[in-house]
PDB file of C-alpha atoms in Angstrom:
ATOM      1  CA  MET F 238      -7.843  46.607   1.329  1.00  0.00           C
ATOM      2  CA  THR F 239      -8.471  45.070   4.597  1.00  0.00           C
ATOM      3  CA  PRO F 240      -6.304  46.035   7.567  1.00  0.00           C
ATOM      4  CA  GLU F 241      -4.954  42.588   7.757  1.00  0.00           C
ATOM      5  CA  ALA F 242      -3.721  42.930   4.008  1.00  0.00           C
ATOM      6  CA  ILE F 243      -2.387  46.198   4.521  1.00  0.00           C
ATOM      7  CA  ARG F 244      -0.228  44.815   7.733  1.00  0.00           C
ATOM      8  CA  ILE F 245       0.860  41.993   5.800  1.00  0.00           C
ATOM      9  CA  ILE F 246       2.212  43.951   2.743  1.00  0.00           C
ATOM     10  CA  ALA F 247       3.816  46.490   4.987  1.00  0.00           C
ATOM     11  CA  ASP F 248       5.630  43.559   6.967  1.00  0.00           C
ATOM     12  CA  LEU F 249       6.663  41.864   3.888  1.00  0.00           C
ATOM     13  CA  ARG F 250       7.937  44.985   2.060  1.00  0.00           C
ATOM     14  CA  ARG F 251      10.031  46.095   5.158  1.00  0.00           C
ATOM     15  CA  GLU F 252      11.555  42.600   5.413  1.00  0.00           C
ATOM     16  CA  PHE F 253      12.183  42.244   1.738  1.00  0.00           C
ATOM     17  CA  TYR F 254      13.772  45.698   1.410  1.00  0.00           C
ATOM     18  CA  SER F 255      16.086  45.117   4.416  1.00  0.00           C
ATOM     19  CA  LEU F 256      17.150  41.736   3.133  1.00  0.00           C
ATOM     20  CA  PHE F 257      17.608  43.181  -0.356  1.00  0.00           C
ATOM     21  CA  ALA F 258      19.833  45.889   0.782  1.00  0.00           C
ATOM     22  CA  THR F 259      21.929  43.586   2.622  1.00  0.00           C
ATOM     23  CA  ALA F 260      22.253  41.135  -0.325  1.00  0.00           C
ATOM     24  CA  MET F 261      23.006  43.758  -2.962  1.00  0.00           C
ATOM     25  CA  ASN F 262      26.351  45.021  -1.205  1.00  0.00           C
ATOM     26  CA  VAL F 263      25.664  48.496  -2.608  1.00  0.00           C
ATOM     27  CA  PRO F 264      23.891  51.490  -1.003  1.00  0.00           C
ATOM     28  CA  VAL F 265      20.147  50.946  -1.209  1.00  0.00           C
ATOM     29  CA  ARG F 266      17.910  53.811   0.059  1.00  0.00           C
ATOM     30  CA  VAL F 267      14.214  53.105   1.073  1.00  0.00           C
ATOM     31  CA  THR F 268      11.971  56.115   0.601  1.00  0.00           C
ATOM     32  CA  GLY F 269       8.262  56.615   0.920  1.00  0.00           C
ATOM     33  CA  SER F 270       5.715  58.501   2.892  1.00  0.00           C
ATOM     34  CA  SER F 271       3.740  57.230   5.801  1.00  0.00           C
ATOM     35  CA  TYR F 272       1.263  60.069   5.417  1.00  0.00           C
ATOM     36  CA  SER F 273       0.381  59.689   1.858  1.00  0.00           C
ATOM     37  CA  SER F 274      -0.847  56.835  -0.494  1.00  0.00           C
ATOM     38  CA  ASN F 275       2.735  56.432  -1.675  1.00  0.00           C
ATOM     39  CA  PHE F 276       4.209  53.209  -0.577  1.00  0.00           C
ATOM     40  CA  PRO F 277       8.030  52.856   0.282  1.00  0.00           C
ATOM     41  CA  ILE F 278      10.410  51.868  -2.503  1.00  0.00           C
ATOM     42  CA  ALA F 279      14.074  50.896  -2.539  1.00  0.00           C
ATOM     43  CA  SER F 280      16.529  52.426  -4.877  1.00  0.00           C
ATOM     44  CA  TRP F 281      20.214  51.890  -5.847  1.00  0.00           C
ATOM     45  CA  ILE F 282      22.641  53.020  -8.426  1.00  0.00           C
ATOM     46  CA  ASP F 283      24.038  50.464 -10.997  1.00  0.00           C
ATOM     47  CA  ASN F 284      27.511  50.183 -12.567  1.00  0.00           C
ATOM     48  CA  ARG F 285      26.284  52.654 -15.395  1.00  0.00           C
ATOM     49  CA  SER F 286      25.453  55.339 -12.600  1.00  0.00           C
ATOM     50  CA  GLN F 287      21.782  55.069 -13.209  1.00  0.00           C
ATOM     51  CA  VAL F 288      19.269  54.884 -10.621  1.00  0.00           C
ATOM     52  CA  ASN F 289      17.303  51.642 -10.272  1.00  0.00           C
ATOM     53  CA  TYR F 290      14.464  50.925  -8.001  1.00  0.00           C
ATOM     54  CA  ILE F 291      12.124  48.086  -6.744  1.00  0.00           C
ATOM     55  CA  SER F 292       8.716  48.359  -5.375  1.00  0.00           C
ATOM     56  CA  ILE F 293       6.374  45.868  -3.771  1.00  0.00           C
ATOM     57  CA  TYR F 294       2.671  46.494  -3.818  1.00  0.00           C
ATOM     58  CA  ALA F 295      -0.617  44.717  -3.884  1.00  0.00           C
ATOM     59  CA  TYR F 296      -1.683  43.726  -7.403  1.00  0.00           C
ATOM     60  CA  THR F 297      -5.018  42.565  -6.054  1.00  0.00           C
ATOM     61  CA  ALA F 298      -6.160  42.382  -2.430  1.00  0.00           C
ATOM     62  CA  PRO F 299      -9.226  41.513  -0.534  1.00  0.00           C
ATOM     63  CA  ASP F 300     -11.206  44.497   0.757  1.00  0.00           C
ATOM     64  CA  LYS F 301     -14.523  45.273   2.592  1.00  0.00           C
ATOM     65  CA  LEU F 302     -16.651  45.002  -0.597  1.00  0.00           C
ATOM     66  CA  ILE F 303     -14.917  42.029  -2.059  1.00  0.00           C
ATOM     67  CA  PRO F 304     -13.452  39.956   0.654  1.00  0.00           C
ATOM     68  CA  GLN F 305     -12.903  36.981  -1.508  1.00  0.00           C
ATOM     69  CA  ARG F 306     -10.694  39.030  -4.077  1.00  0.00           C
ATOM     70  CA  PRO F 307      -7.372  37.109  -4.415  1.00  0.00           C
ATOM     71  CA  PHE F 308      -4.340  38.367  -2.524  1.00  0.00           C
ATOM     72  CA  LEU F 309      -1.531  38.874  -5.105  1.00  0.00           C
ATOM     73  CA  LEU F 310       1.622  40.694  -4.779  1.00  0.00           C
ATOM     74  CA  ARG F 311       3.693  42.500  -7.484  1.00  0.00           C
ATOM     75  CA  VAL F 312       7.523  42.996  -7.272  1.00  0.00           C
ATOM     76  CA  ALA F 313       8.313  45.663  -9.891  1.00  0.00           C
ATOM     77  CA  ILE F 314      11.887  46.670 -10.830  1.00  0.00           C
ATOM     78  CA  ASN F 315      12.153  50.127 -12.637  1.00  0.00           C
ATOM     79  CA  LYS F 316       8.468  50.453 -13.249  1.00  0.00           C
ATOM     80  CA  SER F 317       6.312  53.486 -12.574  1.00  0.00           C
ATOM     81  CA  ALA F 318       9.007  56.099 -12.156  1.00  0.00           C
ATOM     82  CA  GLY F 319       6.718  58.944 -11.243  1.00  0.00           C
ATOM     83  CA  ARG F 320       7.942  58.996  -7.485  1.00  0.00           C
ATOM     84  CA  VAL F 321      11.646  58.293  -7.980  1.00  0.00           C
ATOM     85  CA  THR F 322      13.893  61.293  -7.875  1.00  0.00           C
ATOM     86  CA  THR F 323      17.570  61.197  -8.786  1.00  0.00           C
ATOM     87  CA  ALA F 324      18.449  64.350  -6.708  1.00  0.00           C
ATOM     88  CA  GLN F 325      18.887  62.108  -3.646  1.00  0.00           C
ATOM     89  CA  TRP F 326      21.741  60.402  -5.223  1.00  0.00           C
ATOM     90  CA  GLY F 327      23.814  63.545  -5.967  1.00  0.00           C
ATOM     91  CA  ARG F 328      26.277  64.003  -8.852  1.00  0.00           C
ATOM     92  CA  GLU F 329      27.207  60.368  -9.280  1.00  0.00           C
ATOM     93  CA  CYS F 330      23.788  59.743 -10.691  1.00  0.00           C
ATOM     94  CA  ARG F 331      23.296  59.914 -14.594  1.00  0.00           C
ATOM     95  CA  GLY F 332      19.454  59.643 -14.384  1.00  0.00           C
ATOM     96  CA  LEU F 333      16.889  56.899 -14.213  1.00  0.00           C
ATOM     97  CA  ASN F 334      17.432  53.426 -15.696  1.00  0.00           C
ATOM     98  CA  GLN F 335      14.611  53.500 -18.350  1.00  0.00           C
ATOM     99  CA  GLY F 336      16.290  50.844 -20.460  1.00  0.00           C
ATOM    100  CA  TRP F 337      15.124  47.679 -18.385  1.00  0.00           C
ATOM    101  CA  TYR F 338      12.046  46.852 -16.196  1.00  0.00           C
ATOM    102  CA  PHE F 339      10.667  43.597 -14.797  1.00  0.00           C
ATOM    103  CA  GLU F 340       7.601  42.710 -12.991  1.00  0.00           C
ATOM    104  CA  LEU F 341       6.750  39.603 -11.007  1.00  0.00           C
ATOM    105  CA  THR F 342       3.396  38.579  -9.631  1.00  0.00           C
ATOM    106  CA  VAL F 343       3.498  36.137  -6.643  1.00  0.00           C
ATOM    107  CA  LEU F 344       1.420  34.892  -3.745  1.00  0.00           C
ATOM    108  CA  PRO F 345       2.362  36.766  -0.432  1.00  0.00           C
ATOM    109  CA  GLU F 346       3.951  33.504   0.852  1.00  0.00           C
ATOM    110  CA  GLU F 347       6.149  33.430  -2.156  1.00  0.00           C
ATOM    111  CA  ILE F 348       7.725  36.855  -1.976  1.00  0.00           C
ATOM    112  CA  LEU F 349      10.656  36.211   0.435  1.00  0.00           C
ATOM    113  CA  ASP F 350      11.526  32.953  -1.409  1.00  0.00           C
ATOM    114  CA  PHE F 351      12.133  35.109  -4.522  1.00  0.00           C
ATOM    115  CA  LEU F 352      14.573  37.535  -2.788  1.00  0.00           C
ATOM    116  CA  PRO F 353      17.765  35.746  -3.738  1.00  0.00           C
ATOM    117  CA  TRP F 354      16.523  35.174  -7.291  1.00  0.00           C
ATOM    118  CA  VAL F 355      15.526  38.994  -7.674  1.00  0.00           C
ATOM    119  CA  VAL F 356      19.047  39.924  -6.271  1.00  0.00           C
ATOM    120  CA  SER F 357      20.589  37.618  -8.939  1.00  0.00           C
ATOM    121  CA  LEU F 358      18.448  38.962 -11.556  1.00  0.00           C
ATOM    122  CA  VAL F 359      19.501  42.545 -10.824  1.00  0.00           C
ATOM    123  CA  LYS F 360      23.187  41.650 -10.567  1.00  0.00           C
ATOM    124  CA  ALA F 361      23.129  39.647 -13.649  1.00  0.00           C
ATOM    125  CA  HIS F 362      21.477  42.368 -15.562  1.00  0.00           C
ATOM    126  CA  ASP F 363      23.817  44.995 -14.231  1.00  0.00           C
ATOM    127  CA  ARG F 364      26.846  42.615 -15.412  1.00  0.00           C
ATOM    128  CA  GLY F 365      25.046  42.015 -18.813  1.00  0.00           C
ATOM    129  CA  SER F 366      25.010  38.226 -18.327  1.00  0.00           C
ATOM    130  CA  LEU F 367      21.585  36.910 -17.728  1.00  0.00           C
ATOM    131  CA  SER F 368      23.242  33.357 -17.511  1.00  0.00           C
ATOM    132  CA  LEU F 369      24.153  34.287 -14.043  1.00  0.00           C
ATOM    133  CA  VAL F 370      20.571  34.304 -12.853  1.00  0.00           C
ATOM    134  CA  GLN F 371      19.859  31.712 -10.297  1.00  0.00           C
ATOM    135  CA  GLU F 372      17.080  29.036 -10.759  1.00  0.00           C
ATOM    136  CA  PRO F 373      13.823  30.505  -9.592  1.00  0.00           C
ATOM    137  CA  PRO F 374      12.285  29.143  -6.168  1.00  0.00           C
ATOM    138  CA  HIS F 375       8.946  28.597  -7.679  1.00  0.00           C
ATOM    139  CA  PRO F 376       8.062  27.931 -11.254  1.00  0.00           C
ATOM    140  CA  PHE F 377       6.881  31.021 -13.247  1.00  0.00           C
ATOM    141  CA  GLU F 378       5.949  31.984 -16.651  1.00  0.00           C
ATOM    142  CA  PHE F 379       5.942  35.098 -18.776  1.00  0.00           C
ATOM    143  CA  LYS F 380       2.590  36.444 -19.768  1.00  0.00           C
ATOM    144  CA  VAL F 381       2.415  37.132 -23.496  1.00  0.00           C
ATOM    145  CA  SER F 382       2.544  40.867 -24.384  1.00  0.00           C
ATOM    146  CA  GLU F 383       2.417  43.032 -27.571  1.00  0.00           C
ATOM    147  CA  GLY F 384       6.151  43.406 -27.743  1.00  0.00           C
ATOM    148  CA  PRO F 385       8.757  40.912 -28.605  1.00  0.00           C
ATOM    149  CA  VAL F 386       9.975  40.301 -25.190  1.00  0.00           C
ATOM    150  CA  SER F 387       7.732  40.150 -21.990  1.00  0.00           C
ATOM    151  CA  ASN F 388       8.996  41.369 -18.686  1.00  0.00           C
ATOM    152  CA  ASP F 389       5.879  40.295 -16.935  1.00  0.00           C
ATOM    153  CA  ALA F 390       6.167  37.019 -15.209  1.00  0.00           C
ATOM    154  CA  TRP F 391       3.656  35.204 -12.909  1.00  0.00           C
ATOM    155  CA  THR F 392       4.386  32.304 -10.676  1.00  0.00           C
ATOM    156  CA  HIS F 393       2.189  29.326 -11.457  1.00  0.00           C
ATOM    157  CA  SER F 394       0.470  29.537  -8.157  1.00  0.00           C
ATOM    158  CA  ALA F 395      -0.374  33.231  -8.756  1.00  0.00           C
ATOM    159  CA  LEU F 396      -1.771  32.471 -12.249  1.00  0.00           C
ATOM    160  CA  LYS F 397      -3.887  29.658 -10.704  1.00  0.00           C
ATOM    161  CA  VAL F 398      -5.258  31.726  -8.049  1.00  0.00           C
ATOM    162  CA  ALA F 399      -5.923  34.697 -10.541  1.00  0.00           C
ATOM    163  CA  ASP F 400      -7.550  32.236 -13.052  1.00  0.00           C
ATOM    164  CA  SER F 401      -9.766  30.516 -10.451  1.00  0.00           C
ATOM    165  CA  SER F 402     -11.025  34.008  -9.178  1.00  0.00           C
ATOM    166  CA  LYS F 403     -11.910  34.937 -12.700  1.00  0.00           C
ATOM    167  CA  SER F 404     -14.114  31.702 -13.081  1.00  0.00           C
ATOM    168  CA  GLU F 405     -15.741  32.657  -9.616  1.00  0.00           C
ATOM    169  CA  SER F 406     -16.247  36.246 -10.688  1.00  0.00           C
ATOM    170  CA  PHE F 407     -19.453  38.129 -10.194  1.00  0.00           C
ATOM    171  CA  VAL F 408     -22.367  36.826 -12.101  1.00  0.00           C
ATOM    172  CA  PRO F 409     -24.137  39.948 -13.585  1.00  0.00           C
ATOM    173  CA  ALA F 410     -27.256  40.876 -11.885  1.00  0.00           C
ATOM    174  CA  VAL F 411     -30.393  40.259 -14.031  1.00  0.00           C
ATOM    175  CA  LEU F 412     -32.405  43.170 -14.085  1.00  0.00           C
ATOM    176  CA  PRO F 413     -36.222  42.855 -13.768  1.00  0.00           C
ATOM    177  CA  GLU F 414     -38.300  42.950 -17.105  1.00  0.00           C
ATOM    178  CA  PRO F 415     -40.031  46.332 -17.397  1.00  0.00           C
ATOM    179  CA  LYS F 416     -43.775  45.866 -16.556  1.00  0.00           C
ATOM    180  CA  ASN F 417     -44.783  47.067 -20.067  1.00  0.00           C
ATOM    181  CA  ARG F 418     -41.995  45.513 -22.012  1.00  0.00           C
ATOM    182  CA  GLY F 419     -43.701  46.378 -25.408  1.00  0.00           C
ATOM    183  CA  ALA F 420     -44.003  49.909 -24.491  1.00  0.00           C
ATOM    184  CA  ALA F 421     -40.247  50.240 -23.522  1.00  0.00           C
ATOM    185  CA  VAL F 422     -39.238  48.639 -26.693  1.00  0.00           C
ATOM    186  CA  SER F 423     -41.190  50.963 -28.941  1.00  0.00           C
ATOM    187  CA  ARG F 424     -39.906  53.968 -26.992  1.00  0.00           C
ATOM    188  CA  SER F 425     -36.453  52.881 -27.580  1.00  0.00           C
ATOM    189  CA  ARG F 426     -36.868  52.368 -31.339  1.00  0.00           C
ATOM    190  CA  ARG F 427     -38.456  55.903 -31.767  1.00  0.00           C
ATOM    191  CA  ALA F 428     -35.618  57.410 -29.637  1.00  0.00           C
ATOM    192  CA  GLY F 429     -33.202  55.736 -32.192  1.00  0.00           C
ATOM    193  CA  LEU F 430     -31.588  53.352 -29.611  1.00  0.00           C
TER     194      LEU F 430
END
């Protein structure tokens, strides 16, 4: 990732987690290591005493080798539990919430707009009534998955950026023809290729 992309993600993550903690009205802990490749996550305990967590990371981002790569962020709820520990929550915790997850892919400029919607989604899921979820600030759609229900949503603008980058993807390099093409073909046939 470019230094600018790293800075933008760190700033957005810090602001999102801070606002998320305030809006949730429950204790939210932000953890992460500044000296490793792990990025901070925010976690909280739901009304079933299970740990839930949210992470924000770059789905794709420009870098030195591919500066035109689209900059898309992902908001993931209860996804990739490898770094979440329940020990920090003490006896009140009954383990990780492995029964529900959700991912939303957005443009960087959309992420803070989605904060109230994400909070309403989490609270509605905790209450068992998804009818309490607010209208999203930007239209999105679910990507089709193998299972009966998809928990992978993309904003229309993120899909548009991703699709346009696919059409502009790398054109495979054309390798020069061998000088003695006939000899190369006959060698490959003899070798069983």
